[in-house]
Amino acid sequence: MVNVIGLGYIGLPTALMMASHGIEVVGTDYNEGLVSSLNAGHITFKETGLVELFESAVSAGIRFSSEYQITDTYIVSVPTPYDKFSKKVDPCFVVAAIKSVLAVCPTGATIVIESTISPGTIDRYIRPVIENSGRRTGCDIQLVHAPERIIPGNMIYELLHNNRTIGADDVSVGERIRNLYSSFCQGEIVVTDIRTAEMTKVVENTFRAVNIAFANELAKICRHDNMDVYEIIRICNMHPRVNILQPGPGVGGHCISVDPWFLVGDYPSLAKVIDESMKTNDSMPDFVLQRIASIMDERGITNISRIGLYGLTYKENVDDCRESPTLQLIDSQKRHLAPVLKVYDPFVERDIVDNQYHNLDEFLNSIDFVVIMVKHDEIKKNMYKLKNKIVLDCHNICDIPGVYHL
Ligand code: SAJ
């Protein structure tokens, strides 16, 4: 039996996927409310295909509990925040989960860590916890790092098809865990050592962050001299060895906007490009505010209360708002003591900011100037409703004449 610890954005789909591929799974989370919701058949976030996967896992016998189970294999998938001051990973949730596993697991158990961690976290924080409990890693407890790689919005497909990395001290343990993931994963699964697995995961997300930062910097350069950044990137990407990502109003989520900071925190005198890239991405919500101000000047708009932000989630077609560019922009406005702009997002039913609307027509009737912050398909579908508005399109998805861009 596999005990999956942490039933959030990664742990839940992984547990469901394993259960629906014939593995006995118990999902554990210390949040009793979450466990009760799952036991009552309610999923706590939206993701394409998750409802069907949940139903299939429930029919296959998956169970949810707030208790850690006595078994031989644990998969730990809990959050790994970073300390905003030191930029280093904060392993408190992983360490707490490992201690809880150690309290119940038999000798010989394998603990697989799926959470993203900075290179060296297992040696610095996890091994000592195990050794201090009187067990030896490599014989009493086997440690494995199997970083997740799935992208919100396409998680189920990517769980099935992405290649994966397994890092283990012992190749035979790595092979055993590879077989476990092979029960559902059709991609190639590479077995390597733990340190390499830790580093590859952070490097993958850092590569994307740096590429987005490059696109964002190009957007600023092009704005300065009135050039079309989208056309320039489109043409550059026709070169066989160029693949520039897209500029946007900022970088959110709990991965691309967080993980690269681990390298800056651990290697401050070496990770210069990464540091500057993260600062560039973090500057984008303020860049959007400057664009709003210059468009207001140009159009003679003085009434800020008739401006609205369309989109609140960290990216398109998900309901996750963690570190979202819209929230970053609102925070920046508050720091400048400016009134908070109106906000609407078709994916966000809960009230999470001031001036938030829950009906598109009411939102649009209350504003003259709309800022497209997220490229939800639903926003694209309703684009025709914006034709009499002033539009700042931060994603180049709007084909209305006269629209403003970043
Ligand atoms: N973004 C841009 N321009 C782009 C692409 C994205 O501004 O061209 C922005 C998005 O709008 C969003 C942010 O970047 O605010 C991050 O979104 P994302 O779609 O790039 O990535 P995540 O955070 O949803 O998922 C990433 C993925 N990593 C890589 O592609 C290397 C995913 O595979 C990882 O599993 C995930 O991080 C994770 O959990 O680590």
XYZ file of N, CA and C in Angstrom, residues 179-351:
519
model
N 9.309 1.370 -11.017
C 8.234 0.432 -11.362
C 6.894 0.901 -10.818
N 6.923 1.495 -9.608
C 5.679 1.999 -9.020
C 5.079 3.090 -9.920
N 5.923 4.060 -10.330
C 5.411 5.149 -11.187
C 5.045 4.635 -12.579
N 5.732 3.562 -13.013
C 5.424 3.006 -14.345
C 4.025 2.423 -14.401
N 3.398 2.232 -13.246
C 2.039 1.691 -13.266
C 1.111 2.619 -14.055
N 1.435 3.929 -14.075
C 0.585 4.855 -14.846
C 1.376 5.734 -15.815
N 2.665 5.938 -15.539
C 3.438 6.914 -16.328
C 3.958 6.257 -17.606
N 3.559 6.841 -18.761
C 3.994 6.266 -20.039
C 5.280 6.915 -20.548
N 5.751 7.958 -19.839
C 6.983 8.627 -20.256
C 8.205 7.833 -19.817
N 9.395 8.340 -20.223
C 10.643 7.682 -19.797
C 10.942 8.099 -18.356
N 11.369 7.164 -17.528
C 11.683 7.492 -16.136
C 13.177 7.247 -15.910
N 13.897 8.331 -15.651
C 15.354 8.251 -15.476
C 15.655 8.038 -13.997
N 16.543 7.094 -13.690
C 16.969 6.910 -12.291
C 18.362 7.510 -12.130
N 18.503 8.386 -11.127
C 19.782 9.040 -10.889
C 19.988 9.151 -9.377
N 20.967 9.987 -8.972
C 21.156 10.156 -7.523
C 20.271 11.298 -7.014
N 20.148 11.391 -5.701
C 19.208 12.339 -5.101
C 19.585 13.789 -5.404
N 20.861 14.133 -5.274
C 21.290 15.516 -5.475
C 20.994 15.976 -6.913
N 21.239 15.073 -7.878
C 20.964 15.423 -9.279
C 19.467 15.626 -9.487
N 18.669 14.761 -8.874
C 17.208 14.901 -9.028
C 16.733 16.219 -8.425
N 17.276 16.575 -7.268
C 16.887 17.855 -6.635
C 17.220 19.015 -7.573
N 18.438 18.971 -8.124
C 18.912 20.090 -8.948
C 18.125 20.173 -10.265
N 17.854 19.026 -10.903
C 17.184 19.084 -12.215
C 15.817 19.760 -12.086
N 15.095 19.422 -11.028
C 13.754 20.009 -10.883
C 13.821 21.535 -10.783
N 14.734 22.019 -9.958
C 14.826 23.472 -9.765
C 15.347 24.138 -11.048
N 16.276 23.455 -11.732
C 16.831 24.023 -12.970
C 15.750 24.126 -14.052
N 14.877 23.124 -14.140
C 13.807 23.173 -15.156
C 12.941 24.421 -14.961
N 12.513 24.652 -13.732
C 11.654 25.809 -13.480
C 12.421 27.118 -13.621
N 13.725 27.068 -13.305
C 14.543 28.282 -13.443
C 14.717 28.643 -14.919
N 14.905 27.620 -15.739
C 15.040 27.852 -17.183
C 13.809 28.584 -17.714
N 12.643 28.125 -17.270
C 11.398 28.764 -17.743
C 11.296 30.199 -17.208
N 11.664 30.386 -15.947
C 11.581 31.735 -15.359
C 12.506 32.709 -16.099
N 13.718 32.233 -16.434
C 14.687 33.109 -17.114
C 14.193 33.426 -18.533
N 13.634 32.445 -19.195
C 13.119 32.646 -20.551
C 11.958 33.658 -20.528
N 11.056 33.520 -19.542
C 9.932 34.480 -19.438
C 10.485 35.875 -19.125
N 11.499 35.934 -18.250
C 12.089 37.232 -17.898
C 12.679 37.903 -19.143
N 13.301 37.097 -20.007
C 13.869 37.630 -21.250
C 12.751 38.247 -22.102
N 11.630 37.510 -22.204
C 10.482 38.031 -22.970
C 9.949 39.316 -22.322
N 9.894 39.338 -20.988
C 9.394 40.531 -20.303
C 10.335 41.724 -20.519
N 11.642 41.433 -20.505
C 12.594 42.531 -20.737
C 12.453 43.058 -22.175
N 12.253 42.134 -23.118
C 12.044 42.570 -24.510
C 10.802 43.447 -24.615
N 9.740 43.078 -23.841
C 8.500 43.876 -23.878
C 8.788 45.306 -23.425
N 9.634 45.441 -22.399
C 9.951 46.789 -21.908
C 10.772 47.562 -22.951
N 11.755 46.871 -23.559
C 12.584 47.529 -24.584
C 11.696 47.974 -25.756
N 10.814 47.082 -26.182
C 9.951 47.391 -27.335
C 8.980 48.521 -26.992
N 8.486 48.553 -25.757
C 7.582 49.641 -25.361
C 8.314 50.971 -25.431
N 9.579 50.951 -25.010
C 10.364 52.188 -24.974
C 10.460 52.817 -26.359
N 10.586 51.994 -27.411
C 10.733 52.550 -28.762
C 9.584 52.151 -29.676
N 8.443 51.827 -29.050
C 7.223 51.566 -29.809
C 7.392 50.495 -30.892
N 7.963 49.353 -30.489
C 8.077 48.218 -31.428
C 7.106 47.128 -30.961
N 6.748 46.213 -31.891
C 5.763 45.174 -31.574
C 6.499 43.916 -31.063
N 6.532 43.749 -29.740
C 7.296 42.638 -29.155
C 6.757 41.281 -29.605
N 5.455 41.191 -29.792
C 4.871 39.882 -30.154
C 5.295 39.469 -31.556
N 5.302 40.451 -32.469
C 5.705 40.157 -33.848
C 7.198 39.806 -33.869
N 7.965 40.523 -33.049
C 9.415 40.264 -33.018
C 9.683 38.854 -32.482
N 9.002 38.481 -31.384
C 9.206 37.129 -30.830
C 8.719 36.066 -31.830
N 7.593 36.358 -32.471
C 7.051 35.374 -33.427
C 8.064 35.099 -34.540
N 8.655 36.161 -35.066
C 9.608 35.977 -36.170
C 10.894 35.310 -35.661
N 11.383 35.771 -34.486
C 12.605 35.145 -33.930
C 12.394 33.651 -33.720
N 11.200 33.279 -33.262
C 10.936 31.860 -32.973
C 10.834 31.008 -34.240
N 10.830 31.653 -35.411
C 10.862 30.871 -36.652
C 12.286 30.370 -36.926
N 13.269 30.938 -36.196
C 14.648 30.436 -36.291
C 14.670 29.055 -35.628
N 15.361 28.080 -36.225
C 15.283 26.718 -35.673
C 15.861 26.569 -34.266
N 16.695 27.490 -33.817
C 17.274 27.330 -32.473
C 16.866 28.435 -31.511
N 15.762 29.132 -31.816
C 15.282 30.180 -30.893
C 13.877 29.803 -30.441
N 13.636 29.873 -29.126
C 12.285 29.590 -28.612
C 12.013 30.479 -27.398
N 11.605 31.716 -27.694
C 11.372 32.698 -26.622
C 9.924 32.557 -26.150
N 9.719 32.570 -24.842
C 8.351 32.511 -24.300
C 7.682 33.879 -24.441
N 6.525 34.038 -23.825
C 5.726 35.254 -24.027
C 5.806 36.206 -22.836
N 5.844 37.516 -23.102
C 5.784 38.463 -21.981
C 4.393 38.435 -21.358
N 4.285 38.918 -20.155
C 2.986 38.931 -19.483
C 2.990 39.930 -18.340
N 1.876 39.991 -17.596
C 1.764 40.994 -16.525
C 2.502 40.602 -15.256
N 3.236 39.478 -15.306
C 3.975 39.017 -14.134
C 3.971 37.507 -14.106
N 4.714 36.943 -13.179
C 4.808 35.489 -13.074
C 4.282 35.075 -11.707
N 3.290 34.197 -11.735
C 2.688 33.766 -10.469
C 2.789 32.272 -10.291
N 1.969 31.761 -9.359
C 1.969 30.331 -9.075
C 2.977 30.023 -7.991
N 3.034 28.742 -7.658
C 3.889 28.380 -6.535
C 5.185 27.725 -6.995
N 5.500 27.852 -8.310
C 6.669 27.120 -8.825
C 7.658 28.058 -9.490
N 7.251 28.598 -10.653
C 8.175 29.428 -11.425
C 8.519 30.716 -10.665
N 7.590 31.193 -9.846
C 7.871 32.437 -9.118
C 8.570 32.163 -7.786
N 8.814 30.896 -7.469
C 9.406 30.550 -6.163
C 10.732 29.789 -6.319
N 10.694 28.667 -7.053
C 11.836 27.736 -7.055
C 13.181 28.375 -7.452
N 13.210 29.271 -8.478
C 14.526 29.842 -8.837
C 15.165 30.616 -7.684
N 14.351 31.145 -6.770
C 14.916 31.863 -5.618
C 15.762 30.940 -4.752
N 15.467 29.616 -4.779
C 16.282 28.680 -3.977
C 17.750 28.779 -4.395
N 17.979 28.891 -5.729
C 19.367 28.954 -6.217
C 20.002 30.288 -5.853
N 19.200 31.360 -5.911
C 19.727 32.680 -5.520
C 20.060 32.655 -4.025
N 19.183 32.041 -3.231
C 19.402 31.978 -1.786
C 20.646 31.168 -1.442
N 20.866 30.059 -2.141
C 22.000 29.184 -1.811
C 23.309 29.620 -2.479
N 23.209 30.302 -3.627
C 24.432 30.692 -4.363
C 24.362 32.177 -4.728
N 24.276 33.067 -3.731
C 24.017 34.481 -4.038
C 25.095 35.131 -4.901
N 26.353 34.667 -4.780
C 27.379 35.344 -5.578
C 27.513 34.708 -6.958
N 26.804 33.622 -7.214
C 26.929 32.935 -8.505
C 25.669 33.064 -9.374
N 24.506 33.093 -8.716
C 23.246 33.020 -9.482
C 22.783 34.410 -9.917
N 23.620 35.102 -10.694
C 23.348 36.500 -11.049
C 22.231 36.641 -12.093
N 22.312 35.844 -13.146
C 21.294 35.931 -14.211
C 19.927 35.576 -13.623
N 19.940 34.565 -12.757
C 18.672 34.104 -12.159
C 18.096 35.207 -11.278
N 18.955 35.819 -10.467
C 18.509 36.891 -9.575
C 17.861 38.026 -10.377
N 18.564 38.475 -11.431
C 18.033 39.588 -12.242
C 16.732 39.179 -12.944
N 16.678 37.913 -13.374
C 15.463 37.451 -14.067
C 14.260 37.481 -13.134
N 14.479 37.017 -11.911
C 13.369 36.998 -10.956
C 12.915 38.427 -10.651
N 13.889 39.342 -10.552
C 13.524 40.747 -10.283
C 12.746 41.324 -11.476
N 13.172 40.953 -12.676
C 12.452 41.438 -13.875
C 11.012 40.938 -13.859
N 10.836 39.642 -13.584
C 9.466 39.105 -13.554
C 8.644 39.779 -12.456
N 9.274 39.990 -11.303
C 8.554 40.618 -10.184
C 8.215 42.081 -10.463
N 8.930 42.687 -11.432
C 8.662 44.109 -11.716
C 7.461 44.289 -12.653
N 6.964 43.199 -13.243
C 5.950 43.350 -14.285
C 4.613 43.924 -13.792
N 4.120 43.529 -12.594
C 2.865 44.160 -12.154
C 2.994 45.687 -12.052
N 4.168 46.181 -11.614
C 4.370 47.638 -11.567
C 4.442 48.224 -12.980
N 5.010 47.452 -13.890
C 5.061 47.910 -15.288
C 3.636 48.064 -15.836
N 2.754 47.122 -15.466
C 1.346 47.219 -15.900
C 0.711 48.482 -15.299
N 1.008 48.748 -14.019
C 0.454 49.960 -13.387
C 0.928 51.218 -14.123
N 2.215 51.205 -14.537
C 2.721 52.371 -15.292
C 2.002 52.502 -16.638
N 1.748 51.346 -17.270
C 1.018 51.387 -18.562
C -0.385 51.943 -18.350
N -1.030 51.519 -17.253
C -2.381 52.024 -16.968
C -2.316 53.550 -16.813
N -1.305 54.020 -16.055
C -1.194 55.462 -15.807
C -0.951 56.214 -17.122
N -0.102 55.657 -17.998
C 0.189 56.419 -19.224
C -1.024 56.397 -20.181
N -1.785 55.297 -20.165
C -2.993 55.259 -21.018
C -4.047 56.241 -20.456
N -4.132 56.309 -19.127
C -5.064 57.272 -18.516
C -4.708 58.695 -18.953
N -3.408 58.997 -18.933
C -2.954 60.336 -19.374
C -3.366 60.587 -20.815
N -3.011 59.595 -21.661
C -3.278 59.746 -23.107
C -4.763 59.943 -23.383
N -5.624 59.199 -22.637
C -7.060 59.248 -22.915
C -7.800 60.245 -22.035
N -7.046 60.966 -21.210
C -7.672 61.976 -20.345
C -8.593 61.366 -19.302
N -8.270 60.129 -18.838
C -9.119 59.480 -17.816
C -8.628 59.916 -16.436
N -9.565 60.319 -15.597
C -9.161 60.731 -14.245
C -9.805 59.835 -13.187
N -10.882 59.149 -13.583
C -11.640 58.382 -12.590
C -11.144 56.930 -12.510
N -10.289 56.651 -11.531
C -9.682 55.324 -11.404
C -10.723 54.247 -11.074
N -11.851 54.689 -10.513
C -12.870 53.697 -10.116
C -13.564 53.087 -11.340
N -13.314 53.613 -12.551
C -13.934 53.024 -13.748
C -12.934 52.119 -14.493
N -11.910 51.625 -13.747
C -10.916 50.717 -14.355
C -11.044 49.337 -13.700
N -10.953 48.268 -14.500
C -11.106 46.922 -13.934
C -10.040 45.957 -14.426
N -9.674 45.032 -13.549
C -8.707 43.982 -13.894
C -9.495 42.719 -14.221
N -9.319 42.221 -15.430
C -10.070 41.042 -15.882
C -9.132 39.837 -15.722
N -9.385 39.029 -14.665
C -8.520 37.877 -14.379
C -7.787 38.049 -13.065
N -7.836 37.008 -12.245
C -7.271 37.086 -10.900
C -6.390 35.872 -10.590
N -6.516 34.824 -11.368
C -5.740 33.610 -11.085
C -4.304 33.785 -11.587
N -3.414 32.852 -11.220
C -2.011 33.056 -11.586
C -1.749 32.767 -13.058
N -2.666 31.992 -13.680
C -2.555 31.765 -15.125
C -3.902 31.282 -15.658
N -3.940 30.999 -16.947
C -5.205 30.707 -17.606
C -5.814 29.356 -17.208
N -7.140 29.348 -17.161
C -7.941 28.117 -17.035
C -7.672 27.311 -15.771
N -7.198 27.960 -14.705
C -7.073 27.310 -13.392
C -7.747 28.238 -12.374
N -8.046 27.693 -11.172
C -8.662 28.559 -10.152
C -7.673 28.940 -9.047
N -6.382 28.655 -9.287
C -5.332 28.878 -8.293
C -4.865 30.346 -8.372
N -4.950 31.054 -7.259
C -4.557 32.483 -7.264
C -3.223 32.719 -6.576
N -2.496 31.652 -6.191
C -1.268 31.859 -5.407
C -0.254 32.717 -6.176
N 0.235 33.753 -5.532
C 1.239 34.682 -6.082
C 0.801 35.261 -7.429
N -0.504 35.406 -7.669
C -0.920 35.801 -9.019
C -0.488 37.235 -9.331
N -0.174 37.523 -10.608
C 0.199 38.892 -10.983
C -0.861 39.909 -10.573
N -2.147 39.536 -10.656
C -3.193 40.498 -10.253
C -3.074 40.803 -8.763
N -2.845 39.776 -7.946
C -2.680 40.024 -6.503
C -1.421 40.853 -6.251
N -0.356 40.569 -7.003
C 0.882 41.357 -6.835
C 0.625 42.821 -7.195
N -0.151 43.029 -8.275
C -0.453 44.401 -8.710
C -1.287 45.124 -7.637
N -2.271 44.415 -7.090
C -3.128 45.026 -6.059
C -2.298 45.375 -4.813
N -1.374 44.478 -4.449
C -0.499 44.758 -3.286
C 0.315 46.013 -3.528
N 0.835 46.136 -4.753
C 1.658 47.291 -5.072
C 0.820 48.577 -4.995
N -0.416 48.488 -5.528
C -1.323 49.648 -5.448
C -1.554 50.065 -4.009
N -1.761 49.043 -3.153
C -2.041 49.342 -1.741
C -0.839 50.018 -1.100
N 0.388 49.539 -1.479
C 1.597 50.160 -0.909
C 1.684 51.626 -1.301
N 1.135 51.951 -2.496
C 1.147 53.360 -2.937
C -0.122 54.074 -2.500
N -0.882 53.422 -1.617
C -2.124 53.975 -1.065
C -3.131 54.357 -2.151
N -3.056 53.670 -3.281
C -4.015 53.950 -4.358
C -5.273 53.106 -4.135
N -6.428 53.561 -4.595
C -7.638 52.750 -4.446
C -7.523 51.468 -5.274
N -8.047 50.370 -4.732
C -7.943 49.075 -5.428
C -8.885 49.061 -6.640
N -8.337 48.630 -7.784
C -9.148 48.568 -9.005
C -10.208 47.472 -8.883
N -11.227 47.565 -9.721
C -12.258 46.515 -9.729
C -11.659 45.240 -10.336
N -12.195 44.094 -9.915
C -11.610 42.819 -10.347
C -12.728 41.816 -10.652
N -12.509 41.021 -11.703
C -13.435 39.902 -11.970
C -12.645 38.740 -12.569
N -12.974 37.529 -12.135
C -12.372 36.332 -12.737
C -13.431 35.233 -12.785
N -13.684 34.681 -13.974
C -14.723 33.652 -14.077
C -14.413 32.400 -13.256
N -13.146 32.169 -12.897
C -12.781 30.956 -12.143
C -12.805 31.146 -10.633
N -12.959 32.390 -10.166
C -12.820 32.618 -8.719
C -14.171 32.967 -8.116
N -14.746 31.988 -7.409
C -16.069 32.206 -6.824
C -15.972 32.866 -5.457
N -14.874 32.547 -4.712
C -14.739 33.135 -3.358
C -14.338 34.597 -3.473
N -14.704 35.374 -2.430
C -14.268 36.769 -2.366
C -12.862 36.800 -1.814
